[in-house]
Coordinates of C-alpha atoms and ligand atoms in Angstrom, one line a residue:
X29 CA 0.0 0.0 0.0
X30 CA 1.3 3.5 -0.9
X31 CA 0.9 6.1 1.8
X32 CA 0.2 9.8 1.3
X33 CA 3.8 10.7 1.9
X34 CA 4.7 8.5 -1.1
X35 CA 3.0 11.0 -3.5
X36 CA 5.7 12.4 -5.7
X37 CA 6.4 16.1 -5.9
X38 CA 5.5 18.2 -9.0
X39 CA 9.2 18.5 -9.8
X40 CA 9.7 14.8 -9.7
X41 CA 6.7 14.2 -12.0
X42 CA 8.0 16.9 -14.4
X43 CA 11.5 15.3 -14.4
X44 CA 9.9 11.8 -14.9
X45 CA 6.7 10.7 -16.6
X46 CA 5.3 14.3 -16.8
X47 CA 8.1 15.5 -19.0
X48 CA 6.1 14.8 -22.2
X49 CA 3.3 16.9 -20.8
X50 CA 5.5 19.9 -20.4
X51 CA 6.9 19.4 -23.9
X52 CA 3.4 19.3 -25.4
X53 CA 1.4 21.8 -23.4
X54 CA 4.2 24.0 -22.0
X55 CA 5.8 23.9 -18.6
X56 CA 3.5 26.4 -16.8
X57 CA 0.3 24.7 -18.0
X58 CA 1.6 21.2 -17.3
X59 CA 2.8 22.1 -13.8
X60 CA -0.6 23.5 -13.0
X61 CA -2.4 20.4 -14.2
X62 CA 0.0 18.1 -12.2
X63 CA -0.6 20.2 -9.1
X64 CA -4.3 19.8 -9.5
X65 CA -4.0 16.1 -10.1
X66 CA -1.9 15.8 -6.9
X67 CA -4.4 17.9 -4.9
X68 CA -7.3 15.7 -6.1
X69 CA -5.3 12.5 -5.2
X70 CA -4.6 13.9 -1.7
X71 CA -8.3 14.7 -1.1
X72 CA -9.3 11.3 -2.4
X73 CA -6.7 9.5 -0.2
X74 CA -7.9 11.3 2.9
X75 CA -11.4 10.0 2.2
X76 CA -9.9 6.5 2.2
X77 CA -9.1 6.2 -1.5
X78 CA -6.1 4.6 -2.9
X79 CA -2.9 6.7 -3.3
X80 CA -2.1 6.7 -7.0
X81 CA 1.3 6.1 -8.6
X82 CA 3.2 8.6 -10.7
X83 CA 1.9 7.3 -14.0
X84 CA -1.7 7.5 -12.9
X85 CA -1.2 11.1 -11.7
X86 CA 0.3 12.1 -15.1
X87 CA -2.5 10.3 -17.0
X88 CA -5.1 12.3 -15.0
X89 CA -3.3 15.6 -15.7
X90 CA -3.0 14.6 -19.4
X91 CA -6.8 13.9 -19.6
X92 CA -7.5 17.3 -18.1
X93 CA -5.1 19.1 -20.5
X94 CA -6.5 17.3 -23.5
X95 CA -10.1 18.2 -22.6
X96 CA -9.0 21.8 -22.2
X97 CA -7.1 22.0 -25.5
X98 CA -10.1 21.2 -27.6
X99 CA -11.1 24.3 -29.6
X100 CA -14.0 26.0 -28.0
X101 CA -15.5 26.8 -31.4
X102 CA -16.1 23.3 -32.6
X103 CA -16.8 22.3 -36.2
X104 CA -20.1 20.4 -36.3
X105 CA -22.2 18.6 -38.9
X106 CA -25.3 20.7 -39.6
X107 CA -28.0 18.1 -40.2
X108 CA -30.8 20.4 -38.8
X109 CA -32.2 21.0 -42.3
X110 CA -31.7 24.7 -41.9
X111 CA -29.0 25.6 -44.4
X112 CA -28.2 29.2 -43.2
X113 CA -28.4 28.3 -39.5
X114 CA -27.5 31.4 -37.5
X115 CA -26.5 29.5 -34.4
X116 CA -24.2 27.3 -36.5
X117 CA -22.5 30.2 -38.2
X118 CA -24.6 30.7 -41.4
X119 CA -22.9 30.6 -44.8
X120 CA -19.9 28.4 -45.5
X121 CA -17.3 30.2 -47.6
X122 CA -16.2 29.3 -51.1
X123 CA -12.7 27.8 -51.4
X124 CA -11.6 31.0 -53.2
X125 CA -12.7 33.1 -50.3
X126 CA -11.0 30.9 -47.8
X127 CA -7.7 31.1 -49.7
X128 CA -8.0 34.9 -50.1
X129 CA -8.7 35.3 -46.3
X130 CA -5.7 33.0 -45.5
X131 CA -3.4 35.1 -47.8
X132 CA -4.6 38.3 -46.1
X133 CA -3.8 36.8 -42.7
X134 CA -0.3 35.7 -43.7
X135 CA 0.9 38.9 -45.4
X136 CA 0.8 42.6 -45.2
X137 CA -1.8 43.9 -47.7
X138 CA -2.3 47.2 -49.4
X139 CA -5.5 47.7 -47.3
X140 CA -5.5 51.5 -47.2
X141 CA -2.6 52.1 -49.5
X142 CA -2.8 53.3 -53.1
X143 CA -0.1 51.3 -55.0
X144 CA -0.2 53.6 -58.0
X145 CA 0.5 56.9 -56.1
X146 CA 1.9 55.5 -52.8
X147 CA -0.6 57.7 -51.0
X148 CA -3.2 56.6 -48.5
X149 CA -6.1 54.6 -50.0
X150 CA -9.5 53.5 -48.8
X151 CA -10.3 50.1 -47.5
X152 CA -13.6 50.1 -49.4
X153 CA -11.7 50.5 -52.7
X154 CA -11.1 46.7 -52.9
X155 CA -14.8 45.8 -53.1
X156 CA -16.6 49.0 -54.2
X157 CA -16.4 48.6 -57.9
X158 CA -17.4 44.9 -57.8
X159 CA -20.4 45.7 -55.6
X160 CA -21.5 48.5 -57.9
X161 CA -21.0 46.2 -61.0
X162 CA -23.1 43.5 -59.4
X163 CA -25.9 45.7 -58.0
X164 CA -26.1 48.6 -60.4
X165 CA -25.6 51.0 -57.5
X166 CA -23.7 54.2 -57.8
X167 CA -21.6 53.7 -54.6
X168 CA -21.1 51.1 -51.8
X169 CA -19.6 50.5 -48.5
X170 CA -19.3 47.5 -46.1
X171 CA -19.5 47.1 -42.4
X172 CA -19.5 44.4 -39.7
X173 CA -23.0 43.0 -40.4
X174 CA -26.4 44.1 -41.7
X175 CA -27.5 45.1 -38.2
X176 CA -24.6 47.5 -38.1
X177 CA -25.4 48.7 -41.7
X178 CA -29.0 49.6 -40.6
X179 CA -27.7 51.3 -37.4
X180 CA -25.1 53.3 -39.3
X181 CA -27.5 54.4 -42.2
X182 CA -30.2 55.5 -39.7
X183 CA -27.7 57.5 -37.6
X184 CA -25.9 59.0 -40.6
X185 CA -29.0 60.1 -42.5
X186 CA -31.7 60.7 -39.9
X187 CA -30.2 61.3 -36.4
X188 CA -32.5 63.7 -34.4
X189 CA -35.2 63.3 -37.0
X190 CA -38.0 60.9 -37.8
X191 CA -38.0 57.8 -39.9
X192 CA -41.3 56.6 -41.3
X193 CA -41.9 52.8 -41.3
X194 CA -45.0 50.6 -41.9
X195 CA -46.4 48.8 -38.9
X196 CA -46.3 45.7 -41.0
X197 CA -42.5 45.9 -41.3
X198 CA -41.5 46.5 -37.6
X199 CA -39.7 43.2 -37.5
X200 CA -37.6 41.3 -35.0
X201 CA -34.9 39.4 -36.8
X202 CA -33.7 37.4 -33.8
X203 CA -30.6 37.8 -31.6
X204 CA -32.2 41.1 -30.3
X205 CA -32.3 42.9 -33.6
X206 CA -35.5 44.8 -33.6
X207 CA -36.2 47.7 -35.9
X208 CA -37.7 50.0 -33.2
X209 CA -34.7 49.3 -30.8
X210 CA -32.1 49.9 -33.6
X211 CA -33.9 53.2 -34.4
X212 CA -33.8 54.3 -30.8
X213 CA -30.0 53.5 -30.6
X214 CA -29.4 55.4 -33.8
X215 CA -31.1 58.5 -32.3
X216 CA -33.9 58.4 -34.8
X217 CA -37.6 58.8 -33.8
X218 CA -39.8 56.0 -35.2
X219 CA -43.0 57.1 -36.9
X220 CA -45.2 54.1 -37.4
X221 CA -47.8 54.2 -40.2
X222 CA -50.5 51.9 -41.4
X223 CA -51.6 48.8 -39.6
X224 CA -50.1 45.3 -39.2
X225 CA -51.8 44.0 -42.3
X226 CA -52.4 47.0 -44.5
X227 CA -50.4 50.2 -45.2
X228 CA -51.4 52.6 -48.0
X229 CA -49.5 55.4 -49.8
X230 CA -51.7 58.0 -48.0
X231 CA -50.4 56.6 -44.7
X232 CA -46.8 57.5 -45.6
X233 CA -47.8 60.8 -47.2
X234 CA -49.8 61.8 -44.1
X235 CA -46.8 61.1 -41.8
X236 CA -44.4 63.5 -43.7
X237 CA -43.5 66.6 -41.7
X238 CA -40.5 69.0 -41.6
X239 CA -39.0 66.6 -39.0
X240 CA -39.0 63.6 -41.4
X241 CA -35.5 62.4 -42.1
X242 CA -36.0 59.1 -43.9
X243 CA -38.5 56.6 -45.2
X244 CA -37.7 53.0 -44.5
X245 CA -38.8 49.8 -46.1
X246 CA -37.9 46.5 -44.3
X247 CA -38.1 43.2 -46.1
X248 CA -40.2 41.0 -43.9
X249 CA -37.6 38.2 -44.1
X250 CA -38.8 35.8 -41.5
X251 CA -42.6 36.0 -41.6
X252 CA -45.4 36.6 -44.0
X253 CA -48.7 38.4 -43.6
X254 CA -51.4 36.7 -45.5
X255 CA -55.0 37.4 -46.3
X256 CA -56.5 40.9 -46.3
X257 CA -53.2 42.8 -46.9
X258 CA -51.8 45.8 -48.6
X259 CA -48.3 47.1 -48.8
X260 CA -46.9 50.1 -50.6
X261 CA -44.5 48.9 -53.4
X262 CA -40.9 50.1 -53.4
X263 CA -41.3 52.3 -56.6
X264 CA -44.4 53.9 -55.1
X265 CA -42.6 54.6 -51.8
X266 CA -39.6 55.9 -53.7
X267 CA -41.9 58.5 -55.4
X268 CA -43.4 59.5 -52.0
X269 CA -39.9 59.9 -50.5
X270 CA -38.7 61.9 -53.5
X271 CA -41.8 64.2 -53.1
X272 CA -41.0 64.6 -49.4
X273 CA -37.4 65.4 -50.2
X274 CA -36.0 62.5 -48.0
X275 CA -34.1 59.4 -48.9
X276 CA -35.7 55.9 -49.0
X277 CA -33.8 53.1 -47.3
X278 CA -34.6 49.5 -48.2
X279 CA -33.4 46.9 -45.7
X280 CA -33.4 43.7 -47.7
X281 CA -32.1 41.5 -45.0
X282 CA -30.8 38.6 -47.0
X283 CA -31.0 40.0 -50.5
X284 CA -29.4 38.2 -53.4
X285 CA -27.2 39.2 -56.2
X286 CA -28.8 36.8 -58.7
X287 CA -32.3 35.7 -59.3
X288 CA -32.7 32.5 -57.3
X289 CA -35.6 31.2 -59.4
X290 CA -33.1 30.3 -62.1
X291 CA -32.2 27.3 -59.9
X292 CA -35.8 26.6 -59.0
X293 CA -35.5 28.3 -55.6
X294 CA -38.2 30.6 -54.2
X295 CA -38.0 34.2 -55.4
X296 CA -36.2 36.6 -53.2
X297 CA -35.7 40.3 -54.2
X298 CA -32.3 41.0 -55.7
X299 CA -30.3 44.0 -54.7
X300 CA -30.2 45.2 -58.3
X301 CA -34.0 45.2 -58.4
X302 CA -34.2 47.2 -55.1
X303 CA -31.8 49.7 -56.5
X304 CA -33.6 50.0 -59.8
X305 CA -36.9 50.4 -58.0
X306 CA -35.7 53.7 -56.6
X307 CA -34.3 53.0 -53.1
X308 CA -31.6 55.6 -52.3
X309 CA -29.9 53.1 -50.0
X310 CA -30.2 49.3 -49.8
X311 CA -28.7 47.2 -47.0
X312 CA -28.2 43.4 -47.0
X313 CA -26.2 40.7 -45.2
X314 CA -22.9 39.0 -46.4
X315 CA -23.5 35.7 -44.8
X316 CA -27.1 34.9 -45.7
X317 CA -28.0 34.0 -49.3
X318 CA -24.9 35.9 -50.7
X319 CA -22.8 33.1 -49.2
X320 CA -19.9 35.1 -47.9
X321 CA -18.5 36.0 -44.5
X322 CA -20.5 38.0 -42.0
X323 CA -20.8 41.5 -43.3
X324 CA -23.3 44.3 -43.9
X325 CA -23.5 45.9 -47.4
X326 CA -24.7 49.4 -47.9
X327 CA -25.2 50.4 -51.5
X328 CA -26.9 53.4 -53.2
X329 CA -26.5 57.1 -53.9
X330 CA -22.9 58.4 -53.9
X331 CA -23.7 61.5 -51.9
X332 CA -25.4 59.5 -49.2
X333 CA -22.7 56.8 -49.1
X334 CA -20.2 59.7 -48.6
X335 CA -22.2 61.0 -45.6
X336 CA -22.3 57.5 -44.2
X337 CA -18.5 57.1 -44.6
X338 CA -17.9 60.4 -42.7
X339 CA -20.0 59.2 -39.7
X340 CA -17.7 58.2 -36.8
X341 CA -19.8 55.0 -36.3
X342 CA -18.4 53.8 -39.7
X343 CA -14.9 53.6 -38.1
X344 CA -16.3 51.6 -35.2
X345 CA -18.1 49.2 -37.5
X346 CA -15.6 48.7 -40.2
X347 CA -14.2 45.4 -41.6
X348 CA -10.8 44.0 -41.3
X349 CA -8.6 42.9 -44.2
X350 CA -9.4 39.2 -43.7
X351 CA -13.1 39.6 -44.3
X352 CA -12.6 42.2 -47.0
X353 CA -10.4 39.7 -48.8
X354 CA -13.0 36.9 -48.4
X355 CA -15.8 39.3 -49.6
X356 CA -13.8 40.3 -52.7
X357 CA -13.2 36.7 -53.6
X358 CA -16.8 35.8 -53.0
X359 CA -18.2 38.6 -55.1
X360 CA -15.8 37.7 -58.0
X361 CA -17.6 34.4 -58.3
X362 CA -20.8 36.2 -59.1
X363 CA -19.3 37.3 -62.4
X364 CA -19.9 33.8 -63.6
X365 CA -23.4 32.9 -62.3
X366 CA -23.5 29.6 -64.3
X367 CA -20.8 28.1 -62.0
X368 CA -22.1 29.6 -58.8
X369 CA -23.8 26.4 -57.6
X370 CA -20.4 24.5 -57.9
X371 CA -18.4 27.2 -56.2
X372 CA -20.6 28.6 -53.4
X373 CA -21.2 26.0 -50.8
X374 CA -24.4 27.7 -49.6
X375 CA -25.9 27.7 -53.1
X376 CA -24.6 24.1 -53.7
X377 CA -26.5 22.9 -50.6
X378 CA -29.6 24.9 -51.4
X379 CA -29.8 23.6 -54.9
X380 CA -29.1 19.9 -54.1
X381 CA -31.9 17.8 -55.5
X382 CA -34.2 15.7 -53.3
X383 CA -33.2 12.7 -55.4
X384 CA -29.5 13.2 -54.7
X385 CA -30.2 13.6 -51.0
X386 CA -32.5 10.6 -50.9
X387 CA -29.9 8.4 -52.6
X388 CA -27.4 9.4 -50.0
X389 CA -29.9 8.6 -47.2
X390 CA -30.4 5.1 -48.8
X391 CA -26.7 4.5 -48.9
X392 CA -26.2 5.6 -45.3
X393 CA -29.2 3.7 -43.9
X394 CA -27.5 0.3 -43.2
X395 CA -24.2 1.6 -41.9
X396 CA -25.8 4.1 -39.6
X397 CA -28.3 1.5 -38.3
X398 CA -25.4 -0.8 -37.6
X399 CA -23.7 1.9 -35.6
X400 CA -26.8 2.6 -33.5
X401 CA -27.9 -0.9 -32.6
X402 CA -30.4 0.2 -29.9
X403 CA -32.3 2.4 -32.4
X404 CA -34.6 2.1 -35.4
X405 CA -33.3 4.0 -38.4
X406 CA -35.5 4.9 -41.4
X407 CA -35.1 6.9 -44.6
X408 CA -37.6 9.7 -44.7
X409 CA -38.7 12.6 -46.8
X410 CA -38.4 15.9 -45.1
X411 CA -38.3 19.6 -45.8
X412 CA -35.2 21.8 -45.4
X413 CA -35.4 25.5 -44.7
X414 CA -33.1 28.2 -46.2
X415 CA -32.8 29.8 -42.7
X416 CA -31.6 33.2 -41.4
X417 CA -35.0 34.6 -42.0
X418 CA -34.6 34.2 -45.8
X419 CA -37.8 32.9 -47.5
X420 CA -39.3 31.4 -44.3
X421 CA -42.5 30.1 -45.7
X422 CA -41.0 28.2 -48.6
X423 CA -39.3 24.9 -47.8
X424 CA -37.0 22.7 -50.0
X425 CA -38.0 19.0 -50.5
X426 CA -35.2 17.0 -48.9
X427 CA -34.5 13.6 -47.4
X428 CA -32.8 12.2 -44.3
X429 CA -32.7 9.6 -41.6
X430 CA -35.3 9.4 -38.8
X431 CA -33.9 7.6 -35.7
X432 CA -36.2 6.5 -33.0
X433 CA -35.7 4.3 -29.9
X434 CA -37.3 2.8 -26.8
X435 CA -38.7 5.3 -24.2
X436 CA -40.2 8.7 -24.5
X437 CA -36.9 10.5 -24.1
X438 CA -35.0 8.4 -26.7
X439 CA -34.7 11.2 -29.3
X440 CA -33.4 13.7 -26.7
X441 CA -30.9 11.2 -25.3
X442 CA -29.6 10.3 -28.7
X443 CA -29.5 14.0 -29.7
X444 CA -27.4 14.6 -26.6
X445 CA -25.1 11.7 -27.4
X446 CA -24.5 12.9 -30.9
X447 CA -23.8 16.4 -29.7
X448 CA -21.1 14.9 -27.4
X449 CA -19.2 13.4 -30.3
X450 CA -15.8 14.8 -31.3
X451 CA -17.4 16.2 -34.4
X452 CA -20.9 16.8 -33.0
X453 CA -23.9 15.8 -35.2
X454 CA -26.8 18.3 -34.9
X455 CA -30.2 17.1 -36.0
X456 CA -33.7 18.1 -35.0
X457 CA -36.4 16.3 -33.1
X458 CA -39.8 15.8 -34.6
X459 CA -42.6 13.4 -34.0
X460 CA -40.7 11.4 -31.4
X461 CA -37.6 10.8 -33.7
X462 CA -34.3 12.5 -34.2
X463 CA -34.3 13.7 -37.8
X464 CA -31.0 14.0 -39.7
X465 CA -31.7 16.0 -42.8
X466 CA -28.8 15.2 -45.1
X467 CA -29.0 18.3 -47.4
X468 CA -25.9 19.8 -45.8
X469 CA -23.8 16.7 -45.3
X470 CA -20.7 17.2 -47.4
X471 CA -20.1 13.4 -48.0
X472 CA -21.1 10.0 -46.5
X473 CA -17.7 9.7 -44.8
X474 CA -18.3 12.8 -42.7
X475 CA -21.3 11.3 -40.9
X476 CA -19.9 7.7 -40.7
X477 CA -16.6 9.0 -39.4
X478 CA -18.2 11.1 -36.7
X479 CA -20.6 8.3 -35.6
X480 CA -17.8 5.7 -35.5
X481 CA -16.3 7.4 -32.5
X482 CA -17.2 5.3 -29.4
Ligands
PLP507 C1 -31.0 39.3 -41.1 C2 -31.5 40.7 -41.2 C3 -30.9 41.7 -40.5 C4 -29.7 41.6 -39.7 O1 -28.6 41.2 -40.5 P1 -27.3 40.6 -39.8 O2 -26.3 40.4 -41.0 O3 -27.7 39.3 -39.2 O4 -26.8 41.6 -38.8 C5 -31.5 43.0 -40.7 N1 -32.6 43.1 -41.4 C6 -33.3 42.1 -42.0 C7 -34.5 42.4 -42.7 C8 -32.7 40.8 -41.9 O5 -33.4 39.8 -42.5

């Protein structure tokens, strides 16, 4: 029997079996973990537990260090059926964008430096022309995300004044983005017009005073009002704003640079359309349907963009070189729309056919069932969502695996078990089963590899 006094010192452990730990995790971190292992052993021994030997102590410290060295931001398999899942990081970037971002991280870049004159340049220069080319807008700038874009535009163009918005468009996007709250933070007084289901041109006209600073249209991304409804179209509203002598801002939310219907996807307004319909400023997200990194695009009239760029908030909300590089590379792909579904992962997943997904489900049925012997696995038809508030009503026909087991909490227990895997598998629970929608599974091996972990 070993006694408490036989416990080795930290120094002896570091000189002996703990040396490898110091090599791998650094001396300070390894010393700390060994100290904790020794303290735990002492406590356990006082309670009558066995006094461990040096190898056992080092193994305990190693387990703790390994658990702590796992990245906190873990890659997962998104089998939720929601392609642009905000909580799972939205769009996946194109390879070209990933490479561009990596290059920007590795090297100095001419971020705000004009290589022709050697004078100071502007960081928007790298993407402005591309954005204008793809949207038909006169000018453009980019900030941290679309919420920031909306905040900045409101503050720059209407601070201390009123912004007129339809009651049918006072949306909450999720993650505490509510149009009325953003307005208040921007120092803009909200003037609501119309009703939840019906707003008319006369409602907007009647709200115009000498305090009006802006008219705002918000794309109702994540809900739809149906039945007895009326909304004022963007061109009509543009005419009203022009008469009132104030700019019209159109927050598209997702917005797309190409017409999605060419791939059989539900129609979503394009930025080019919104610009052509007379909006003076259009805002949209980088990591929704556009398929790039998180960003907020602001496009429109050159004089207004210049005012926005002079606002001090712009400096606080600006983008770094890494994301600018990724945005530029992503936008370049839009010059060849015919190859977008190959190159943009988001679009590739959105346009995957039900048959292709069903074939994958059929292939995976037997091996997955063999890995989960306590459960019943079936191939099912299901419906994917685009996500991030884009086109919420329309779903995409998809296929997947439905896994059910004994006991009412079987799906929850299995879901927890799959979340605990080294590469967590995230599904959704429906009708007493865990559903794995395979639309966003990159290949069969990704799921089998993850599940094969004990
Ligand atoms: C998503 C969305 C936003 C917020 O965009 P983020 O890029 O998430 O900040 C704002 N407005 C609308 C209409 C949206 O759909």
